[in-house]
Coordinates of C-alpha atoms and ligand atoms in Angstrom, one line a residue:
M1 CA -181.7 52.5 -99.6
G2 CA -183.9 49.6 -98.0
K3 CA -187.7 50.8 -98.3
I4 CA -188.4 54.2 -100.5
T5 CA -191.7 54.5 -98.9
G6 CA -190.6 53.4 -95.6
F7 CA -190.1 56.8 -94.0
L8 CA -194.1 57.0 -95.2
E9 CA -195.6 53.7 -94.0
F10 CA -193.9 53.4 -89.9
D11 CA -193.9 55.7 -87.3
R12 CA -191.3 55.5 -85.2
K13 CA -191.2 52.7 -82.1
D14 CA -188.4 53.1 -79.7
E15 CA -188.0 50.2 -77.5
T16 CA -190.0 50.1 -74.4
Y17 CA -189.2 49.9 -69.9
V18 CA -189.8 47.6 -67.4
P19 CA -192.2 49.3 -65.0
V20 CA -191.0 52.0 -62.8
K21 CA -192.2 50.3 -59.9
E22 CA -190.6 47.0 -60.4
R23 CA -187.3 48.0 -62.2
I24 CA -186.2 50.0 -59.1
K25 CA -185.9 47.0 -57.4
N26 CA -182.5 46.1 -58.9
Y27 CA -179.7 47.4 -60.8
K28 CA -180.6 45.6 -63.8
E29 CA -180.9 47.3 -67.6
F30 CA -185.0 48.0 -68.0
T31 CA -185.2 48.1 -71.7
K32 CA -187.3 45.8 -73.4
P33 CA -186.1 45.3 -77.0
L34 CA -188.1 45.4 -80.2
K35 CA -188.7 42.5 -82.2
E36 CA -186.7 42.2 -85.4
N37 CA -189.4 42.9 -87.7
E38 CA -190.7 46.0 -86.1
L39 CA -186.1 46.9 -86.2
K40 CA -186.7 45.9 -89.7
D41 CA -189.3 48.5 -90.5
Q42 CA -187.0 51.4 -88.6
G43 CA -184.3 50.5 -90.5
A44 CA -186.8 50.7 -94.1
R45 CA -187.4 54.3 -92.1
C46 CA -184.2 55.7 -92.8
M47 CA -184.5 57.5 -96.3
D48 CA -180.8 57.5 -97.3
C49 CA -180.4 61.3 -97.7
G50 CA -178.2 62.2 -100.7
I51 CA -176.2 64.4 -97.7
P52 CA -176.5 62.4 -94.7
F53 CA -176.3 64.9 -91.8
C54 CA -176.9 62.0 -89.2
H55 CA -173.1 61.4 -90.4
S56 CA -172.0 64.5 -88.8
G57 CA -173.9 64.9 -86.2
C58 CA -172.2 61.2 -85.2
P59 CA -168.8 61.9 -83.9
L60 CA -167.4 59.2 -84.9
G61 CA -168.7 59.3 -88.6
N62 CA -170.4 56.2 -88.4
L63 CA -172.1 54.8 -91.6
I64 CA -176.2 55.1 -90.5
P65 CA -177.5 55.1 -93.7
D66 CA -175.6 52.0 -94.6
F67 CA -176.2 49.7 -91.2
N68 CA -179.8 51.3 -91.4
D69 CA -180.4 49.9 -95.0
A70 CA -178.9 46.3 -94.0
V71 CA -181.0 45.5 -90.9
Y72 CA -183.5 46.8 -93.1
Q73 CA -182.5 44.0 -95.4
G74 CA -182.4 41.7 -92.8
K75 CA -178.5 41.1 -93.3
W76 CA -177.4 42.0 -89.7
Q77 CA -173.6 40.5 -89.7
K78 CA -173.1 43.0 -92.7
A79 CA -174.6 45.9 -90.6
A80 CA -172.3 44.6 -87.7
E81 CA -169.4 44.9 -89.9
I82 CA -170.4 48.2 -91.5
L83 CA -171.0 49.4 -87.8
H84 CA -167.7 48.2 -86.3
S85 CA -165.8 50.0 -89.1
T86 CA -166.4 53.3 -87.7
N87 CA -167.1 52.3 -83.8
N88 CA -165.1 50.1 -81.5
F89 CA -167.7 49.6 -79.4
P90 CA -171.2 50.4 -80.5
E91 CA -172.6 48.5 -77.6
F92 CA -171.7 51.6 -75.1
T93 CA -173.2 54.4 -77.3
G94 CA -176.0 52.1 -78.4
R95 CA -177.2 52.6 -74.7
L96 CA -175.4 55.7 -73.3
C97 CA -174.9 58.0 -76.1
P98 CA -177.5 61.0 -76.0
A99 CA -177.2 60.3 -79.8
P100 CA -176.5 63.9 -81.6
C101 CA -177.3 62.0 -84.9
E102 CA -180.7 61.9 -84.1
E103 CA -181.1 65.6 -84.0
A104 CA -179.2 66.0 -87.1
C105 CA -181.4 63.1 -88.9
V106 CA -183.5 65.2 -91.8
L107 CA -186.3 62.7 -91.2
G108 CA -186.2 65.2 -87.6
I109 CA -187.0 68.1 -89.6
N110 CA -191.3 67.3 -89.4
E111 CA -191.2 64.0 -88.2
P112 CA -189.8 61.8 -85.6
P113 CA -186.1 60.7 -86.6
V114 CA -184.8 57.5 -87.2
S115 CA -184.3 55.8 -83.8
I116 CA -180.5 54.9 -84.9
E117 CA -179.1 54.3 -81.3
N118 CA -181.4 51.6 -80.7
I119 CA -180.7 50.3 -84.4
E120 CA -177.1 50.6 -83.1
K121 CA -177.5 48.5 -79.8
N122 CA -179.4 45.6 -81.7
I123 CA -176.9 45.2 -84.5
V124 CA -174.3 45.0 -81.9
E125 CA -176.1 42.7 -79.8
T126 CA -177.0 40.5 -82.6
A127 CA -173.4 40.6 -83.3
F128 CA -172.4 38.9 -80.2
K129 CA -175.3 36.6 -79.6
N130 CA -174.1 34.8 -83.1
G131 CA -170.8 35.2 -81.8
W132 CA -169.6 37.6 -85.0
I133 CA -167.2 39.1 -82.5
Q134 CA -164.7 37.4 -82.2
P135 CA -160.6 38.4 -81.9
K136 CA -158.8 39.9 -84.6
P137 CA -155.4 39.7 -83.3
P138 CA -153.2 41.2 -86.2
L139 CA -150.9 39.1 -88.3
T140 CA -147.5 40.3 -87.6
R141 CA -146.5 43.0 -84.7
T142 CA -144.4 45.9 -85.4
G143 CA -141.8 45.4 -82.1
K144 CA -143.2 49.1 -81.1
K145 CA -144.6 49.4 -77.5
V146 CA -146.9 51.5 -76.8
A147 CA -148.3 52.6 -73.0
V148 CA -152.5 53.2 -72.7
I149 CA -152.9 55.5 -69.5
G150 CA -156.7 54.9 -68.2
S151 CA -159.0 52.7 -69.4
G152 CA -162.4 54.5 -70.4
P153 CA -163.9 54.7 -73.5
A154 CA -160.9 57.1 -75.0
G155 CA -158.1 54.5 -73.4
L156 CA -159.9 51.2 -74.8
A157 CA -161.0 52.9 -78.1
A158 CA -156.7 53.8 -78.5
A159 CA -155.5 50.2 -77.5
Q160 CA -157.6 48.4 -80.0
Q161 CA -157.0 50.6 -82.7
L162 CA -152.8 50.2 -82.1
N163 CA -152.7 46.6 -81.8
R164 CA -154.5 46.3 -85.0
A165 CA -151.9 48.1 -86.2
G166 CA -149.3 45.5 -84.5
H167 CA -147.6 47.2 -81.9
T168 CA -147.5 46.2 -78.3
V169 CA -150.1 47.1 -76.2
T170 CA -150.8 47.7 -72.5
V171 CA -152.8 50.0 -70.5
F172 CA -152.4 51.0 -67.1
E173 CA -155.7 51.3 -64.8
R174 CA -154.9 52.9 -61.6
D175 CA -158.7 51.5 -60.3
E176 CA -159.4 47.7 -59.8
K177 CA -161.0 47.0 -62.7
I178 CA -160.7 48.2 -66.4
G179 CA -163.2 50.8 -68.0
G180 CA -163.0 54.1 -66.4
L181 CA -166.6 55.6 -66.4
L182 CA -167.9 53.0 -68.1
R183 CA -167.4 51.1 -64.5
Y184 CA -167.1 53.1 -62.1
G185 CA -169.3 55.9 -62.8
I186 CA -172.2 54.9 -64.8
P187 CA -174.5 52.8 -63.0
D188 CA -175.7 49.3 -63.9
F189 CA -179.2 50.0 -64.6
K190 CA -178.0 51.9 -67.4
M191 CA -175.2 49.7 -68.4
E192 CA -174.6 46.5 -66.9
K193 CA -170.7 45.7 -66.1
N194 CA -170.6 42.1 -68.0
V195 CA -171.2 44.4 -71.2
I196 CA -168.0 46.1 -70.7
D197 CA -166.5 42.1 -69.8
R198 CA -167.4 40.2 -73.0
R199 CA -165.4 42.9 -75.0
L200 CA -162.4 43.3 -72.6
E201 CA -162.7 39.4 -73.0
V202 CA -162.0 40.0 -77.2
M203 CA -159.4 42.5 -76.6
E204 CA -157.0 40.5 -74.0
K205 CA -157.5 37.5 -76.9
E206 CA -156.5 40.0 -79.3
G207 CA -153.2 40.8 -77.7
I208 CA -153.5 43.8 -75.4
E209 CA -152.4 43.5 -71.9
F210 CA -154.4 45.1 -69.3
K211 CA -152.8 46.2 -65.7
T212 CA -155.1 47.2 -63.4
G213 CA -154.1 48.8 -59.4
I214 CA -151.2 50.7 -61.3
H215 CA -151.3 54.9 -60.4
V216 CA -148.9 55.7 -63.0
G217 CA -147.4 59.2 -61.6
V218 CA -147.5 57.5 -58.3
D219 CA -146.9 53.9 -58.3
I220 CA -144.8 54.0 -61.6
T221 CA -143.7 57.2 -62.8
A222 CA -144.7 58.4 -66.1
T223 CA -140.9 59.3 -66.9
E224 CA -140.2 55.5 -66.3
L225 CA -142.6 54.5 -68.6
Q226 CA -141.7 56.7 -71.0
Q227 CA -138.0 55.1 -70.9
E228 CA -139.4 51.6 -71.2
Y229 CA -142.0 52.3 -74.2
D230 CA -142.2 54.0 -77.6
S231 CA -144.8 55.8 -77.0
L232 CA -147.3 56.9 -74.1
V233 CA -151.2 57.9 -75.0
L234 CA -152.7 59.8 -72.0
C235 CA -156.3 58.9 -71.6
G236 CA -156.8 59.6 -67.8
G237 CA -160.5 61.4 -68.2
A238 CA -161.2 64.6 -66.5
T239 CA -161.2 63.7 -63.2
V240 CA -161.0 66.5 -60.8
R241 CA -164.5 67.2 -59.3
R242 CA -166.4 70.5 -59.3
N243 CA -166.9 72.1 -55.7
L244 CA -169.7 74.2 -54.4
P245 CA -167.9 76.5 -52.0
I246 CA -171.1 77.9 -50.1
P247 CA -171.2 78.1 -46.0
G248 CA -172.1 74.4 -44.7
S249 CA -170.4 72.4 -47.5
D250 CA -168.2 70.5 -44.9
A251 CA -171.6 69.1 -43.4
K252 CA -171.9 65.3 -42.6
G253 CA -174.0 64.5 -45.7
V254 CA -172.7 66.7 -48.3
V255 CA -171.2 64.2 -50.4
Q256 CA -169.5 64.6 -54.1
A257 CA -171.4 62.6 -56.7
M258 CA -168.3 60.8 -57.6
D259 CA -167.9 59.3 -54.1
F260 CA -171.7 57.6 -54.6
L261 CA -172.3 56.1 -57.9
P262 CA -168.6 54.7 -57.6
Q263 CA -169.1 53.1 -54.6
N264 CA -172.6 52.3 -55.6
N265 CA -171.3 50.1 -58.7
R266 CA -168.7 48.7 -56.3
R267 CA -171.5 47.8 -54.1
V268 CA -173.6 46.2 -57.3
D269 CA -170.4 44.2 -58.5
G270 CA -169.1 43.1 -55.1
I271 CA -165.8 44.8 -54.7
P272 CA -165.3 45.8 -51.3
F273 CA -164.4 49.4 -50.7
K274 CA -162.5 51.7 -47.7
D275 CA -164.5 54.4 -47.3
E276 CA -167.3 55.0 -45.4
D277 CA -170.6 53.5 -46.3
I278 CA -172.7 56.3 -48.1
S279 CA -176.7 55.6 -48.5
A280 CA -179.9 57.6 -49.8
K281 CA -181.9 54.4 -47.7
G282 CA -184.6 56.5 -45.8
K283 CA -183.3 59.9 -46.6
K284 CA -184.5 63.0 -48.1
V285 CA -181.9 63.4 -51.0
I286 CA -181.3 66.8 -52.9
V287 CA -179.3 66.0 -55.8
I288 CA -177.5 69.3 -57.1
G289 CA -176.6 69.1 -60.9
G290 CA -178.9 68.2 -63.6
G291 CA -176.6 66.5 -66.1
D292 CA -176.3 62.8 -66.8
T293 CA -174.3 62.6 -63.1
G294 CA -177.0 64.3 -61.5
S295 CA -179.7 62.0 -63.6
D296 CA -177.6 59.0 -62.0
C297 CA -177.5 59.8 -58.6
I298 CA -181.7 60.5 -58.3
G299 CA -182.0 56.6 -60.2
T300 CA -179.3 55.3 -57.6
S301 CA -180.7 57.0 -54.4
I302 CA -184.3 55.8 -55.5
R303 CA -183.0 52.0 -55.5
Q304 CA -181.1 52.8 -52.2
G305 CA -184.4 53.6 -51.2
A306 CA -184.3 57.4 -50.6
T307 CA -188.0 58.8 -48.7
D308 CA -188.1 61.6 -51.7
V309 CA -185.1 63.2 -54.2
I310 CA -185.1 66.7 -55.5
N311 CA -183.1 67.4 -58.4
F312 CA -182.0 71.5 -58.7
E313 CA -180.5 72.7 -61.7
I314 CA -179.3 76.1 -62.4
M315 CA -180.4 76.7 -65.4
P316 CA -183.7 77.8 -66.6
K317 CA -186.3 74.6 -67.6
G318 CA -185.8 73.7 -71.2
T319 CA -188.2 74.0 -73.8
V320 CA -189.3 70.5 -75.1
D321 CA -189.2 71.8 -78.5
R322 CA -185.9 73.3 -80.7
P323 CA -185.0 76.8 -78.9
E324 CA -185.1 79.7 -81.3
G325 CA -181.4 79.9 -82.6
Q326 CA -180.4 76.4 -82.3
P327 CA -182.1 75.3 -85.9
W328 CA -181.7 71.6 -87.3
P329 CA -179.1 69.9 -87.8
F330 CA -177.6 71.5 -84.6
W331 CA -177.8 69.6 -81.2
P332 CA -180.5 71.9 -79.0
M333 CA -180.0 72.5 -75.6
R334 CA -183.9 71.6 -75.2
L335 CA -185.2 70.1 -71.6
R336 CA -183.8 66.4 -71.5
T337 CA -185.8 64.1 -69.2
S338 CA -184.0 60.3 -68.3
T339 CA -185.4 57.3 -67.4
S340 CA -184.0 58.0 -63.7
H341 CA -185.9 61.4 -63.9
K342 CA -188.9 59.6 -64.4
E343 CA -188.8 57.5 -61.6
G344 CA -189.8 59.8 -59.2
A345 CA -187.8 62.9 -58.7
E346 CA -189.1 66.2 -58.2
R347 CA -187.3 68.8 -60.7
V348 CA -186.4 72.0 -60.0
F349 CA -185.1 74.9 -62.5
S350 CA -183.4 78.1 -62.2
I351 CA -182.2 77.7 -58.4
S352 CA -179.1 78.1 -56.7
T353 CA -178.2 76.5 -53.3
K354 CA -176.8 79.5 -51.1
K355 CA -175.9 77.6 -47.8
F356 CA -176.0 74.2 -46.1
N357 CA -177.3 74.0 -42.3
A358 CA -176.2 71.3 -39.8
D359 CA -177.1 70.3 -36.2
K360 CA -174.4 70.4 -33.4
T361 CA -172.9 66.9 -34.3
G362 CA -172.4 68.3 -38.1
K363 CA -174.6 66.5 -39.7
L364 CA -177.1 67.7 -42.3
T365 CA -180.2 69.0 -41.5
S366 CA -181.1 71.7 -44.6
L367 CA -180.2 73.7 -47.1
V368 CA -181.2 77.2 -48.5
T369 CA -181.6 78.4 -52.2
A370 CA -182.7 81.4 -53.6
E371 CA -184.4 81.3 -57.6
V372 CA -182.1 83.2 -59.9
E373 CA -182.6 84.5 -63.4
W374 CA -180.2 84.8 -66.5
I375 CA -179.6 88.5 -67.5
K376 CA -179.0 88.3 -71.2
Q377 CA -176.7 91.0 -72.6
P378 CA -175.7 91.7 -76.2
G379 CA -172.4 90.4 -77.0
K380 CA -171.8 88.8 -73.3
R381 CA -172.0 85.7 -71.9
P382 CA -175.5 86.1 -69.5
T383 CA -174.9 86.4 -66.0
L384 CA -176.5 85.2 -63.2
K385 CA -178.6 87.4 -60.7
E386 CA -180.6 86.3 -57.5
V387 CA -184.3 86.7 -57.6
E388 CA -184.9 89.0 -54.3
G389 CA -187.2 87.5 -51.8
T390 CA -187.1 84.1 -52.7
E391 CA -184.7 82.4 -50.3
K392 CA -186.2 79.0 -49.2
E393 CA -185.4 76.0 -46.7
W394 CA -185.1 72.8 -48.0
K395 CA -185.4 70.5 -45.1
C396 CA -182.6 66.9 -46.4
D397 CA -180.2 64.1 -45.1
L398 CA -178.2 63.7 -48.0
V399 CA -176.8 66.1 -50.7
L400 CA -175.3 65.2 -53.9
L401 CA -173.0 67.4 -55.5
A402 CA -173.1 66.3 -59.2
L403 CA -171.6 70.0 -60.5
G404 CA -169.3 68.2 -63.4
F405 CA -165.9 68.3 -63.5
T406 CA -163.1 71.2 -63.7
G407 CA -160.3 69.3 -65.9
S408 CA -157.4 66.4 -65.6
E409 CA -155.5 65.7 -62.8
T410 CA -151.7 67.1 -63.2
T411 CA -149.2 64.7 -62.0
I412 CA -148.0 62.8 -65.2
A413 CA -148.2 66.5 -66.8
D414 CA -145.9 67.7 -64.2
Q415 CA -143.2 64.6 -64.3
L416 CA -142.9 64.7 -68.6
G417 CA -143.3 68.2 -68.6
L418 CA -146.3 68.8 -70.5
E419 CA -148.3 72.2 -71.4
I420 CA -151.8 72.0 -69.5
D421 CA -154.6 74.8 -70.6
P422 CA -156.5 77.2 -68.2
R423 CA -158.6 73.6 -67.1
T424 CA -155.4 71.6 -66.4
N425 CA -156.0 69.5 -69.5
I426 CA -153.5 68.4 -71.5
K427 CA -153.0 70.7 -74.2
A428 CA -152.5 69.0 -77.8
S429 CA -154.4 69.7 -81.0
A430 CA -157.2 67.7 -82.7
A431 CA -155.4 67.8 -85.5
N432 CA -153.1 64.8 -84.6
Y433 CA -153.3 64.8 -80.7
K434 CA -150.0 65.2 -80.1
T435 CA -148.6 66.8 -76.7
N436 CA -145.5 69.3 -76.6
V437 CA -143.0 66.3 -75.7
P438 CA -142.6 63.8 -78.9
G439 CA -144.1 60.2 -78.5
V440 CA -146.6 61.6 -76.0
F441 CA -150.3 61.7 -77.2
V442 CA -153.4 62.7 -75.4
A443 CA -157.3 61.7 -76.3
G444 CA -160.5 62.3 -74.3
D445 CA -161.7 63.7 -71.4
Q446 CA -157.8 64.6 -70.5
R447 CA -157.7 66.4 -73.8
R448 CA -160.8 67.9 -74.2
G449 CA -162.3 68.1 -70.8
Q450 CA -166.0 66.5 -69.6
S451 CA -167.9 65.1 -72.4
L452 CA -169.2 62.0 -73.7
I453 CA -168.5 58.7 -74.5
V454 CA -168.7 58.5 -78.3
W455 CA -166.3 61.6 -78.1
A456 CA -164.0 59.5 -76.6
I457 CA -163.9 56.4 -78.6
S458 CA -163.7 59.0 -81.6
E459 CA -160.3 60.6 -79.7
G460 CA -159.2 57.4 -78.8
R461 CA -159.5 56.0 -82.5
E462 CA -158.0 59.3 -83.9
A463 CA -155.2 59.4 -81.7
A464 CA -154.5 56.2 -82.7
H465 CA -153.9 57.1 -86.4
H466 CA -151.5 59.4 -85.1
V467 CA -149.7 57.2 -83.0
D468 CA -149.2 54.8 -85.6
T469 CA -148.0 57.3 -87.7
F470 CA -145.1 58.8 -85.4
L471 CA -144.0 55.2 -85.0
M472 CA -144.3 54.0 -88.4
G473 CA -144.0 56.9 -90.8
S474 CA -147.5 56.7 -91.9
S475 CA -150.5 54.9 -91.0
G476 CA -153.7 52.4 -92.4
L477 CA -155.8 53.1 -89.5
P478 CA -158.9 54.9 -90.6
L479 CA -159.5 58.3 -89.4
K480 CA -163.0 59.7 -88.9
G481 CA -165.7 58.3 -91.4
E482 CA -163.4 56.3 -92.9
G483 CA -164.3 53.1 -91.7
D484 CA -162.1 49.4 -91.9
L485 CA -164.7 47.5 -93.4
P486 CA -163.2 43.7 -93.0
R487 CA -162.6 43.9 -89.4
V488 CA -166.0 42.9 -86.8
Ligands
FAD501 C1 -171.7 59.8 -63.7 C2 -171.5 60.3 -64.7 C3 -172.4 59.4 -66.5 C4 -172.4 59.8 -67.4 N1 -173.0 59.1 -68.3 C5 -173.0 59.1 -69.6 C6 -173.3 58.6 -70.0 O1 -174.6 58.3 -70.1 N2 -173.3 59.1 -71.9 C7 -172.4 59.6 -72.1 O2 -172.0 59.4 -73.4 N3 -170.9 59.7 -70.9 C8 -171.7 60.0 -70.2 N4 -170.6 60.3 -69.3 C9 -169.5 61.0 -69.9 C10 -168.7 60.1 -70.1 O3 -168.4 58.8 -68.9 C11 -167.1 60.4 -70.4 O4 -167.3 61.0 -70.9 C12 -165.9 59.3 -70.9 O5 -166.1 58.1 -69.8 C13 -164.8 59.7 -70.7 O6 -163.8 58.9 -71.5 P1 -162.4 58.7 -71.1 O7 -161.7 57.6 -71.8 O8 -161.6 60.4 -71.4 O9 -162.1 58.9 -69.5 P2 -162.7 57.9 -68.4 O10 -163.6 57.0 -68.9 O11 -163.0 59.2 -66.9 O12 -161.1 57.0 -68.3 C14 -160.3 57.6 -67.1 C15 -159.7 56.3 -66.9 O13 -158.5 56.8 -66.3 C16 -157.8 56.2 -65.0 N5 -157.0 57.0 -65.0 C17 -156.9 58.5 -64.1 N6 -155.7 58.7 -64.4 C18 -154.4 57.3 -64.3 C19 -153.3 57.5 -63.8 N7 -152.3 58.3 -63.6 N8 -152.8 56.2 -63.4 C20 -153.7 55.0 -64.3 N9 -155.3 55.3 -64.5 C21 -155.5 56.6 -64.0 C22 -159.0 56.0 -64.5 O14 -159.2 55.8 -63.1 C23 -159.9 56.3 -65.3 O15 -160.6 55.0 -65.6 C24 -170.7 60.1 -67.6 C25 -170.1 60.9 -66.9 C26 -170.6 60.4 -65.4 C27 -169.6 61.0 -64.8
SF4_502 S1 -172.4 56.8 -82.0 FE1 -174.4 58.1 -80.6 S2 -173.9 59.5 -82.8 FE2 -173.3 58.4 -83.2 S3 -174.3 57.1 -84.6 FE3 -174.6 56.2 -82.1 S4 -176.0 56.9 -81.1 FE4 -175.5 58.4 -82.9

């Protein structure tokens, strides 16, 4: 432990942001980092608890007190080694993770928790700046070939781990660039895409082959790949969007968030797109859905020049503090306010959309809502009830549906005869990531349903261990929390 009295001496200090009116002029990241001495003080706040609950809060089992201590001591390279021993891509999680570790931090019981996520980001940025993140190709090759299908965080983590074990890894991606939702879902103001590119450069130099523009199941069948490769790792994400099947949902101007966001990311990146231009410029925008995707639609609409943005959430407004029945160290369902929310969106809770109205040309003009309440019954799921007399019409020109994903696509599962669950995700146990077909594994959102980047990386790493065991009889690749220290 660095400073025994650190948590008594130093308050939590977070990075700050470029003011709203400046940052919404472009799509760049807008955080202002803390100074090195301030970060050391933040590392010193870690109490090195006898039982570090933060470890179990983190789906990767990151060795948090160890890297906090190294930061406090100014040993940044050591901190980077510790961090990379459990996390292939801390530059993604350090920017985008909701940080369940911080909700599990012991200091968080009666003080603001240690700023773990920000420390993580600064460690990896320091490591890149100093050239400590260098390609580490394996010393020998096993002669085994693995195809990873899908290049989101799960596919990338699986690929890097399997390559480290000496297997020859090819990543297949149907989009024109690698990265999955990191590249085409998450806007640049949350993570600029050069953050992905610099990591890909390292991975390519390590010997991983990336094949883009190949839709497995369509351009090449999964069965053909199965014949060519010793193992397949499916990391195709949970891409089937939830619809809102209410009257008028075919109005021109009712748009899926996952048509709007990827198009804008392509626009920002200068990648041409074939579909019709969708723009919030000069429009009254309503975003339906209060999660990460909804929040990203808000920030993007504001940057595109929407006249006003309203965000609907069907759930009641959460409390700022932990709700009753969700004690520390569990993840609490409380009110979360993103930087995009703070850029000027009006948030409306406990509201349900009943229909869309359009003019004679089919263009969206308004929508109609009702307030709802959730009825709790012992032993049953809460049910939704409309509050009588609360119907309201809202003028709008663009509605963005950010309602989440219902499951994964089934083409590959059909071709390989894979079992799927009722949500169409591919069935495999988290104990070994094996599907019902020998040699075929699945990880990330395609297995667990829509989730988080940190879970995708965790599943990619764990699956790689089991693929390696399948190919070689045993594996030296670490499982959760084990780390593999020498590799940065
Ligand atoms: C808008 C948005 C914002 C989000 N923000 C956050 C956030 O801030 N923090 C967070 O933790 N999580 C966030 N998430 C969730 C997070 O992005 C996902 O949980 C994570 O990316 C899942 O990783 P994955 O590797 O399983 O799949 P994905 O990232 O979905 O990648 C799957 C890839 O597989 C490719 N693919 C699919 N099928 C095929 C095929 N047949 N052939 C070839 N390629 C194929 C797809 O094109 C895609 O590139 C967000 C999600 C969205 C939609
Ligand atoms: S990956 Fe997420 S949960 Fe894990 S230490 Fe980093 S911020 Fe915390």
